[in-house]
PDB file of C-alpha atoms in Angstrom:
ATOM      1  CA  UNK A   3    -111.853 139.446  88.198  1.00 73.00           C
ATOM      2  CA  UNK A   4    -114.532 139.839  91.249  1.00 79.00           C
ATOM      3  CA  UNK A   5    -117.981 140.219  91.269  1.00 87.00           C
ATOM      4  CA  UNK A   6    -120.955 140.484  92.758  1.00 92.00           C
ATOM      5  CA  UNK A   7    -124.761 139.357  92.272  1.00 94.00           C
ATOM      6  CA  UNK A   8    -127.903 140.555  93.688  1.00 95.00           C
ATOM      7  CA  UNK A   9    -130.552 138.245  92.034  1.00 95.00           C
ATOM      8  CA  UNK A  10    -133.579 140.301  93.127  1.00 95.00           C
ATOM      9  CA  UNK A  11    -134.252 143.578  91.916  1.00 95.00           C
ATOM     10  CA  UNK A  12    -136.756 144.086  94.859  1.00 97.00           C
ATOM     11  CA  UNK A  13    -137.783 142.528  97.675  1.00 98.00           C
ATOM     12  CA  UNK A  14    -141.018 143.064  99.659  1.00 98.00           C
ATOM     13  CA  UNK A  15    -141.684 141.988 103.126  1.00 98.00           C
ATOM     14  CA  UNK A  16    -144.255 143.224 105.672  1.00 98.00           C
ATOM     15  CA  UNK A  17    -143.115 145.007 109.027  1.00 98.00           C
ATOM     16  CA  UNK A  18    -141.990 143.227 111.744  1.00 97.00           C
ATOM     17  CA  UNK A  19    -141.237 139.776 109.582  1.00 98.00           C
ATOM     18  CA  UNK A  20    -137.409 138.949 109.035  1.00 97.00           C
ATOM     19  CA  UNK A  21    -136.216 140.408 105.463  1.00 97.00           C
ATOM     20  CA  UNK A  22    -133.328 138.763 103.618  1.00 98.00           C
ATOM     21  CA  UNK A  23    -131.306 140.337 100.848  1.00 98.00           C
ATOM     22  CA  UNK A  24    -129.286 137.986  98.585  1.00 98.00           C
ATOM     23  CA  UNK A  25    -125.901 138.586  97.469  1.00 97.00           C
ATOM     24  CA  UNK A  26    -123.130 136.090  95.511  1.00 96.00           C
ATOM     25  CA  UNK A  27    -119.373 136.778  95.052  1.00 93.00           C
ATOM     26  CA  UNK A  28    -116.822 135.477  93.032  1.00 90.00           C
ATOM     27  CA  UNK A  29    -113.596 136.694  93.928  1.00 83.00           C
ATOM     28  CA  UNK A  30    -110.043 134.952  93.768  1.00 79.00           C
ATOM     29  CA  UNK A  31    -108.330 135.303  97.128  1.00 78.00           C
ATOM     30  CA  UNK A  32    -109.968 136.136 100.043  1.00 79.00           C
ATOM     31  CA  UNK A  33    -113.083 138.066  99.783  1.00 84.00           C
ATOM     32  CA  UNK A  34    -113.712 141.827 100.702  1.00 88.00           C
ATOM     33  CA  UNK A  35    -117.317 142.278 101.007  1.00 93.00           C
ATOM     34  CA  UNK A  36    -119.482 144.907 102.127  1.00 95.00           C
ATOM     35  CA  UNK A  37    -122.837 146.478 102.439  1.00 97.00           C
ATOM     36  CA  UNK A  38    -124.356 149.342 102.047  1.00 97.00           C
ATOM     37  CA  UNK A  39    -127.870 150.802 102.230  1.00 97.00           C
ATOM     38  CA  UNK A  40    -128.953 154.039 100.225  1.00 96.00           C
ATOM     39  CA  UNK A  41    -132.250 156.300 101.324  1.00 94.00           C
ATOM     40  CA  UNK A  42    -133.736 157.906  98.384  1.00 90.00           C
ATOM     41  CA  UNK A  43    -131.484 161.506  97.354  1.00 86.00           C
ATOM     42  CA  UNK A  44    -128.514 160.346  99.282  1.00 90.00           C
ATOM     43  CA  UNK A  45    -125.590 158.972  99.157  1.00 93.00           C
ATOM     44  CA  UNK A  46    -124.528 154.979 100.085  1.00 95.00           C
ATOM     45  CA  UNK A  47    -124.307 154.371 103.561  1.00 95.00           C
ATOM     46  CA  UNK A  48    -121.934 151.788 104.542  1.00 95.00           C
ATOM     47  CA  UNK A  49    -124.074 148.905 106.924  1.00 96.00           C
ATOM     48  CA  UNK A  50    -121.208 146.199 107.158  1.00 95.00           C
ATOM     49  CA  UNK A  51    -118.646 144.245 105.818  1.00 94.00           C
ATOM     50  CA  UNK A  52    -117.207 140.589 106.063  1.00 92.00           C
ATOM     51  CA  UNK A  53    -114.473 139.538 108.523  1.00 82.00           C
ATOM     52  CA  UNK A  54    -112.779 136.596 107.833  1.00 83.00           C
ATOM     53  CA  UNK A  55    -113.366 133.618 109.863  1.00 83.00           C
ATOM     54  CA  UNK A  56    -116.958 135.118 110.880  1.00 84.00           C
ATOM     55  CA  UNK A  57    -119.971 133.290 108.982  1.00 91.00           C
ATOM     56  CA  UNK A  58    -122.141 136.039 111.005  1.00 94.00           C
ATOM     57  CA  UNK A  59    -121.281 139.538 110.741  1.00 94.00           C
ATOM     58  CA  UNK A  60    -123.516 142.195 112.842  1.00 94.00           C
ATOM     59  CA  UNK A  61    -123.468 146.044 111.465  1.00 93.00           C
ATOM     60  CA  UNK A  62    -125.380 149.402 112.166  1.00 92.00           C
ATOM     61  CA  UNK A  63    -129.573 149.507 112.375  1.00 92.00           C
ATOM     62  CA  UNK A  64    -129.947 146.123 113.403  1.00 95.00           C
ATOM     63  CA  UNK A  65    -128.642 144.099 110.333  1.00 97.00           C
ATOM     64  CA  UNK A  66    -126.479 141.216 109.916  1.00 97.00           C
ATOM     65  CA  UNK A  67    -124.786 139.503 107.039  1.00 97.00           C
ATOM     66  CA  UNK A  68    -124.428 135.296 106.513  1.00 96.00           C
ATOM     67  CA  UNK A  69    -121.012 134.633 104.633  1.00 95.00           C
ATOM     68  CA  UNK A  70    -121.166 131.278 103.439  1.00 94.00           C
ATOM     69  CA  UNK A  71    -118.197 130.129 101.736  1.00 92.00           C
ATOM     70  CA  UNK A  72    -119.375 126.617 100.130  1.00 93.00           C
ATOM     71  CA  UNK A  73    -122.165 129.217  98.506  1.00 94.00           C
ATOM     72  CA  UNK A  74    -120.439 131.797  97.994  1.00 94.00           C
ATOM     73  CA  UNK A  75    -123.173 134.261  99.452  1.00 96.00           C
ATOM     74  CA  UNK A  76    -123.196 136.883 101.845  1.00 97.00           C
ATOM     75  CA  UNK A  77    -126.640 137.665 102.495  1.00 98.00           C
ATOM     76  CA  UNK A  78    -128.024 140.311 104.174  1.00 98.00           C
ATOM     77  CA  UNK A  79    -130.950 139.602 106.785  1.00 98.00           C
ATOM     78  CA  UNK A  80    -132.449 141.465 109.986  1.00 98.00           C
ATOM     79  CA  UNK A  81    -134.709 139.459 112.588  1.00 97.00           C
ATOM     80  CA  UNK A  82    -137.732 141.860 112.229  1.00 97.00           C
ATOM     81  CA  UNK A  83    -138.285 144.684 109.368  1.00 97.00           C
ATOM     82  CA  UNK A  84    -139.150 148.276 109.551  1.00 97.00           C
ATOM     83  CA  UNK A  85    -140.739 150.806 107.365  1.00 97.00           C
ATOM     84  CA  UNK A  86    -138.099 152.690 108.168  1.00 96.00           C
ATOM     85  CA  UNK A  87    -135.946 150.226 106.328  1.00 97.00           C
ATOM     86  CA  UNK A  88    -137.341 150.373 102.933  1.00 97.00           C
ATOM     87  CA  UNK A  89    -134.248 151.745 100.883  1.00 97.00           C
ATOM     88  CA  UNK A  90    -131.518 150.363  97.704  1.00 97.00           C
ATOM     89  CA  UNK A  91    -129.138 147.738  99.004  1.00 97.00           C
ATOM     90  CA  UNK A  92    -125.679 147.396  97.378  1.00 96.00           C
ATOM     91  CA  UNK A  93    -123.797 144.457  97.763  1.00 96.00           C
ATOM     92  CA  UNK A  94    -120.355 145.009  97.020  1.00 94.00           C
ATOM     93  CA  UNK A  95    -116.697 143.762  96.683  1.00 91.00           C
ATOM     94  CA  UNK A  96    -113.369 144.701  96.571  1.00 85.00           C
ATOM     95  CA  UNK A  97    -110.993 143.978  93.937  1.00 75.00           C
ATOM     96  CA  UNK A  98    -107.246 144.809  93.642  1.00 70.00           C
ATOM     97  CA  UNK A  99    -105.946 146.697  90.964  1.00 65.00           C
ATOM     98  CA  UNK A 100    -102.436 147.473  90.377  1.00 58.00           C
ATOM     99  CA  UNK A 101    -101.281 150.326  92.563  1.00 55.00           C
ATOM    100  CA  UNK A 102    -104.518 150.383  94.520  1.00 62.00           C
ATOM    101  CA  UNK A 103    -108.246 148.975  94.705  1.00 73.00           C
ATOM    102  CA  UNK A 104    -111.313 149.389  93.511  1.00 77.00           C
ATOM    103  CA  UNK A 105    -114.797 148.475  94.424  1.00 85.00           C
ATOM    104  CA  UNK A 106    -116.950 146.758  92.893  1.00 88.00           C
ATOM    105  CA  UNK A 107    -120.982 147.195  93.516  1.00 92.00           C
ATOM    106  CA  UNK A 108    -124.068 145.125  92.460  1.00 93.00           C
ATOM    107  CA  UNK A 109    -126.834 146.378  90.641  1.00 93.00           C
ATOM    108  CA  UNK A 110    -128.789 146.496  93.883  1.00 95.00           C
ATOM    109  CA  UNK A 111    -132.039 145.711  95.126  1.00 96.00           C
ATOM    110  CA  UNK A 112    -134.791 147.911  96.707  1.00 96.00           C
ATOM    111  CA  UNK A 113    -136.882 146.557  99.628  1.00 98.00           C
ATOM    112  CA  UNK A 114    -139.941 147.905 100.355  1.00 97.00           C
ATOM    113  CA  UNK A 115    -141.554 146.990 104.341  1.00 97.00           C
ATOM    114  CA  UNK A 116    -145.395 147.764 104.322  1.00 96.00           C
ATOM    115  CA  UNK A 117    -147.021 148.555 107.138  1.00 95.00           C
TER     116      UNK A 117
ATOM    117  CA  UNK B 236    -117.546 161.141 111.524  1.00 69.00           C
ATOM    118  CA  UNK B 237    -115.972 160.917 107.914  1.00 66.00           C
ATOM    119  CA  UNK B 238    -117.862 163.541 106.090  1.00 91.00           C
ATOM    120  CA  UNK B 239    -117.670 164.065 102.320  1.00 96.00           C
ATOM    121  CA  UNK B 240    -118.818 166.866 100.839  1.00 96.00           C
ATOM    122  CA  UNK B 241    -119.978 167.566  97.592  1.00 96.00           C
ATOM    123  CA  UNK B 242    -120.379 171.148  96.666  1.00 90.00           C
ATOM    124  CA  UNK B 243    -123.826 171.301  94.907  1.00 92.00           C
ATOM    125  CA  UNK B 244    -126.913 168.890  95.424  1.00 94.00           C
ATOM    126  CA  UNK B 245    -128.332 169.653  92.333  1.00 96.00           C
ATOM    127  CA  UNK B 246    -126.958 171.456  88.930  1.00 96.00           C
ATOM    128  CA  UNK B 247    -128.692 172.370  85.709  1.00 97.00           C
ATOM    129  CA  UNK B 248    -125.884 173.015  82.595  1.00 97.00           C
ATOM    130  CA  UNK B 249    -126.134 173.597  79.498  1.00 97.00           C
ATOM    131  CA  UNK B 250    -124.566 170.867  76.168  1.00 97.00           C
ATOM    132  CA  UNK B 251    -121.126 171.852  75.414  1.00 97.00           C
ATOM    133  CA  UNK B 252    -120.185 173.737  78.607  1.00 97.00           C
ATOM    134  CA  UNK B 253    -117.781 172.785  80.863  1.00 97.00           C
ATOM    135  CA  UNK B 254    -118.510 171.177  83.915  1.00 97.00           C
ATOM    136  CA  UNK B 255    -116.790 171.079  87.650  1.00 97.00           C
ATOM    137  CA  UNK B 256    -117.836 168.847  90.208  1.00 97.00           C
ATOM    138  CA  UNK B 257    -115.990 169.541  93.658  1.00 97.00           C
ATOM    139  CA  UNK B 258    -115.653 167.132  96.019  1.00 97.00           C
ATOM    140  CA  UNK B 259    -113.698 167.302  99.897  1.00 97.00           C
ATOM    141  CA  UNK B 260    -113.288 164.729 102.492  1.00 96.00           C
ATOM    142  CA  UNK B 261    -111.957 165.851 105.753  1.00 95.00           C
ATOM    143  CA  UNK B 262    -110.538 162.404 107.102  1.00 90.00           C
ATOM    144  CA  UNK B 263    -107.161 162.765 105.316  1.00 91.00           C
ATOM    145  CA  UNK B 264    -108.382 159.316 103.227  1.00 92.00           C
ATOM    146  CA  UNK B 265    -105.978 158.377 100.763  1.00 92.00           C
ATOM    147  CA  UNK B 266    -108.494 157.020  98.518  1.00 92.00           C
ATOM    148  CA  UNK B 267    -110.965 159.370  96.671  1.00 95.00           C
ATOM    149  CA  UNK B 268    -113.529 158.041  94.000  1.00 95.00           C
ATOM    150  CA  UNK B 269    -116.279 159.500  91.628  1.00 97.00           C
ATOM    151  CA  UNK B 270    -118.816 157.134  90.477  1.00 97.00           C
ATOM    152  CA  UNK B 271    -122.339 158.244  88.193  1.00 96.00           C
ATOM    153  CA  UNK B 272    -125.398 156.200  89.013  1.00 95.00           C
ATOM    154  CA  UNK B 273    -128.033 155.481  86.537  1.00 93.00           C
ATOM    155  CA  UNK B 274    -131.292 153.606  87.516  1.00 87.00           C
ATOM    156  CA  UNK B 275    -131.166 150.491  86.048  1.00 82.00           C
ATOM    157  CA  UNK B 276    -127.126 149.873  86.108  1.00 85.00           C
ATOM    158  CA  UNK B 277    -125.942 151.087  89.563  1.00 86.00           C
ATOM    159  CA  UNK B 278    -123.082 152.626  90.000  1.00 92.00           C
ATOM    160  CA  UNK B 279    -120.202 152.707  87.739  1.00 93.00           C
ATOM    161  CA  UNK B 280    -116.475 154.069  88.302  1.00 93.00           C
ATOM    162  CA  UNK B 281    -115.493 157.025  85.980  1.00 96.00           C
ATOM    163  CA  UNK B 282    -112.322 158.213  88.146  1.00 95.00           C
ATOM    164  CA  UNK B 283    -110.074 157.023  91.286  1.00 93.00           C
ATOM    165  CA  UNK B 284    -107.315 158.797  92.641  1.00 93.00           C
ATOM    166  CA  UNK B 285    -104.877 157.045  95.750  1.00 89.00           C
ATOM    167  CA  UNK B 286    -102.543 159.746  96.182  1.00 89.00           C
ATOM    168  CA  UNK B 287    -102.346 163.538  95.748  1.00 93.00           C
ATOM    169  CA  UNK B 288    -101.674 164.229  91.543  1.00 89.00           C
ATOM    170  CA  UNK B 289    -102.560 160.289  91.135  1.00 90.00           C
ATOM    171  CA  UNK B 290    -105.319 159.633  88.503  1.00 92.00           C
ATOM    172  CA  UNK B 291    -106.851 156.136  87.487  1.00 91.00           C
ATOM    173  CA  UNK B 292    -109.585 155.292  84.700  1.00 93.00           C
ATOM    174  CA  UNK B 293    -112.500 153.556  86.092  1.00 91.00           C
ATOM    175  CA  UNK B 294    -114.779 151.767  84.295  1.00 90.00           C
ATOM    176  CA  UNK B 295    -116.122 154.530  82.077  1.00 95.00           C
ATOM    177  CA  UNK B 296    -113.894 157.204  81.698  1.00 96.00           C
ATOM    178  CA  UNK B 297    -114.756 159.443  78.625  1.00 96.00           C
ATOM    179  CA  UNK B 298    -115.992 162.196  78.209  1.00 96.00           C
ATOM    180  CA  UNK B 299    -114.153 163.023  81.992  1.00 97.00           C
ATOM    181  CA  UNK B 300    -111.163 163.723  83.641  1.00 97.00           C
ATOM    182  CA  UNK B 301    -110.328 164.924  87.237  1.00 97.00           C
ATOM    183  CA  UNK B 302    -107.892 166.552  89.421  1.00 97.00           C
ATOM    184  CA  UNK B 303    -106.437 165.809  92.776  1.00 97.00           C
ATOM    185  CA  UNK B 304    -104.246 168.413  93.555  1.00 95.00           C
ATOM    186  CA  UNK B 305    -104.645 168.095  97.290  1.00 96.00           C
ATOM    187  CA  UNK B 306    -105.348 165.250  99.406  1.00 95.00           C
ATOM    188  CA  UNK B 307    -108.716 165.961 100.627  1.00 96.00           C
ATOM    189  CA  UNK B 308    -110.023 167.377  96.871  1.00 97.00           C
ATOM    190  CA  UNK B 309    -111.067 165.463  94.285  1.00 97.00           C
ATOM    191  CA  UNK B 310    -112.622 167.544  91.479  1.00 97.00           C
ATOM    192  CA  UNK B 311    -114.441 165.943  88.059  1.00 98.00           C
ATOM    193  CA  UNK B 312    -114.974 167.833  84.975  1.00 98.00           C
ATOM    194  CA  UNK B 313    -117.022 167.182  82.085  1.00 97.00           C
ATOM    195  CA  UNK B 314    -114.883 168.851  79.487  1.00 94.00           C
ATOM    196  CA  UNK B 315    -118.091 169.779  76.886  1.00 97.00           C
ATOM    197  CA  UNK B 316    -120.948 168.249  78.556  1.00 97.00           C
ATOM    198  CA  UNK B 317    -123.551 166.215  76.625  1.00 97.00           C
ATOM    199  CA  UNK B 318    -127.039 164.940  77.470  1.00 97.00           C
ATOM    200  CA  UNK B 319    -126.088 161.315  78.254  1.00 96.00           C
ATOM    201  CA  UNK B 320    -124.219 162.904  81.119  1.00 98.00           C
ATOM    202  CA  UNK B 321    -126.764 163.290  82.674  1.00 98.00           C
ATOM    203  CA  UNK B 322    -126.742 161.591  85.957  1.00 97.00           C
ATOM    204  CA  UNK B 323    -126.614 161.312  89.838  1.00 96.00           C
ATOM    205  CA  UNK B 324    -122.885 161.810  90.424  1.00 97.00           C
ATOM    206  CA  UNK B 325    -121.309 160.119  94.094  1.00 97.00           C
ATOM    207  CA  UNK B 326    -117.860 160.810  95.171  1.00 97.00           C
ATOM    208  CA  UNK B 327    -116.268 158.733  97.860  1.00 96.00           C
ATOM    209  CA  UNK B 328    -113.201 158.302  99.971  1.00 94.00           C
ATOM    210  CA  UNK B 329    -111.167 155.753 101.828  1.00 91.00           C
ATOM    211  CA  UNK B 330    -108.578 154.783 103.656  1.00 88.00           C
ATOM    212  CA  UNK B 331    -105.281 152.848 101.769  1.00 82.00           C
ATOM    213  CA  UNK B 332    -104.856 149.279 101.773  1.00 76.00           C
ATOM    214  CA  UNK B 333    -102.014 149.444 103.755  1.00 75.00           C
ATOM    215  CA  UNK B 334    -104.143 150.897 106.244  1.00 75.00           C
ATOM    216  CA  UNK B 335    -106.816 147.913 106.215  1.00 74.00           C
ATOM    217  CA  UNK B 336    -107.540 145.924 103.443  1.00 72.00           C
ATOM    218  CA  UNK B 337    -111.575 145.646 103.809  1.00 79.00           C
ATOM    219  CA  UNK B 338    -111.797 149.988 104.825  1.00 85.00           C
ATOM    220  CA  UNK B 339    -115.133 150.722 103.852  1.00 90.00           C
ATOM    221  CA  UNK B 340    -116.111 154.083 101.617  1.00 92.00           C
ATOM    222  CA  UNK B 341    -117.478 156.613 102.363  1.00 94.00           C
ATOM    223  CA  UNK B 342    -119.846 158.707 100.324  1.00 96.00           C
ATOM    224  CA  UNK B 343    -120.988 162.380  99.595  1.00 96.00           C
ATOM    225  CA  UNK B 344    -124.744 162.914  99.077  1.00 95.00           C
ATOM    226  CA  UNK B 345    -124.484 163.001  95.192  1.00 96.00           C
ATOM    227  CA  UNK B 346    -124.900 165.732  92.781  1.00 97.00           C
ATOM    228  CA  UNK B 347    -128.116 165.082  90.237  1.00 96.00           C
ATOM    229  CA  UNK B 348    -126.528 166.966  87.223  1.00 97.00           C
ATOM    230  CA  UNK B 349    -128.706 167.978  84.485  1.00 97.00           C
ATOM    231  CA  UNK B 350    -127.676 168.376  80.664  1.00 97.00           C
ATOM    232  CA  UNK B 351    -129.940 170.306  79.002  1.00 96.00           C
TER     233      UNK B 351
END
């Protein structure tokens, strides 16, 4: 079955230095993987997902996502952090189940960017 | 834009009543979900649905079941509600596999339900 890790349960980082968020996957076949962002009372947003043969994926507000296969990680980073940032991250995969798919989401991690 | 819609932000009920959550997507997505999110264990599937009067169990299906009687609705009910129901409920569609297999979803602002 997949899965997905987020190792942090938080991650701080001041504005304007580069932020990373860490995801791992273990899936069997190729890997579906996606993330999205949640601001507090909302629902998730979706930021970006994996294409295959792209180790650097770019997505909405500025972030980007590092697939590494040998690692099995798809990390989220941006080059410079906002306040404006500061949200839940969900990692997430997608896993086939028989007559359709489901996705599968990690536990998340909040980042907070200080002024 | 996809937009889904859930019909009520916020909802105070009381423990045994039953409970309807609406939810309507108006991108003719295949795919509808309902997940409840709990601080502490993310989200967790209760229902999915890929086709009008289709119904799978999630991950945590008791105490629930849901209708899809048309494409774009995809209603939970808490048949007698209890306290440990309550929760920040998130439906969301997307498009079939056949359509894409890595279609993102797409999510409704949540409904906080209350058990009291």
């Amino acid at each position: 079955a997949q899965s997905v890790a987020q190792p942090e349960d938080q991650v701080n980082v001041a504005e304007g230095n580069p932020l990373t968020v860490k995801c791992t996957y273990s899936v069997s076949g190729n890997p579906y993987l996606f993330w999205y962002v949640q601001y507090p009372n909302r629902g998730l947003q979706f930021l970006l997902k994996y294409i295959t043969g792209d180790n650097l994926v770019k997505g909405s507000y500025g972030f980007e996502a590092e697939f590494n296969k040998s690692q099995t990680s798809f990390h989220l980073k941006k080059p410079s952090a906002l306040v404006s940032d500061s949200a839940l991250y969900f990692c997430a995969v997608r896993d086939e189940v028989a007559g359709g798919f489901k996705t599968i989401f990690g536990a998340g991690t909040r980042l907070f960017v200080k002024a | 834009d996809v937009k889904v819609t859930q019909s009520s932000r916020y909802l105070v009920k009381r423990t045994g009543e039953k409970v309807f959550l609406e939810c309507v997507q108006d991108m003719d997505h295949e795919n509808m979900f309902w997940y409840r999110q709990d601080p502490g264990l993310g989200l967790r599937l209760i229902y999915f649905s890929y086709d009008v009067k289709m119904k799978e169990k999630g991950d945590i299906p008791e105490g629930y079941s849901v209708s899809r009687e048309k494409k774009e609705r995809f209603s939970l009910i808490l048949e007698s509600a209890s306290t440990n129901q309550t929760s920040m409920y998130l439906c969301a569609s997307s498009l079939a596999v056949h359509r894409g297999r890595n279609q993102p979803q797409h999510f409704g602002d949540g409904t906080r339900l209350s058990i009291l």
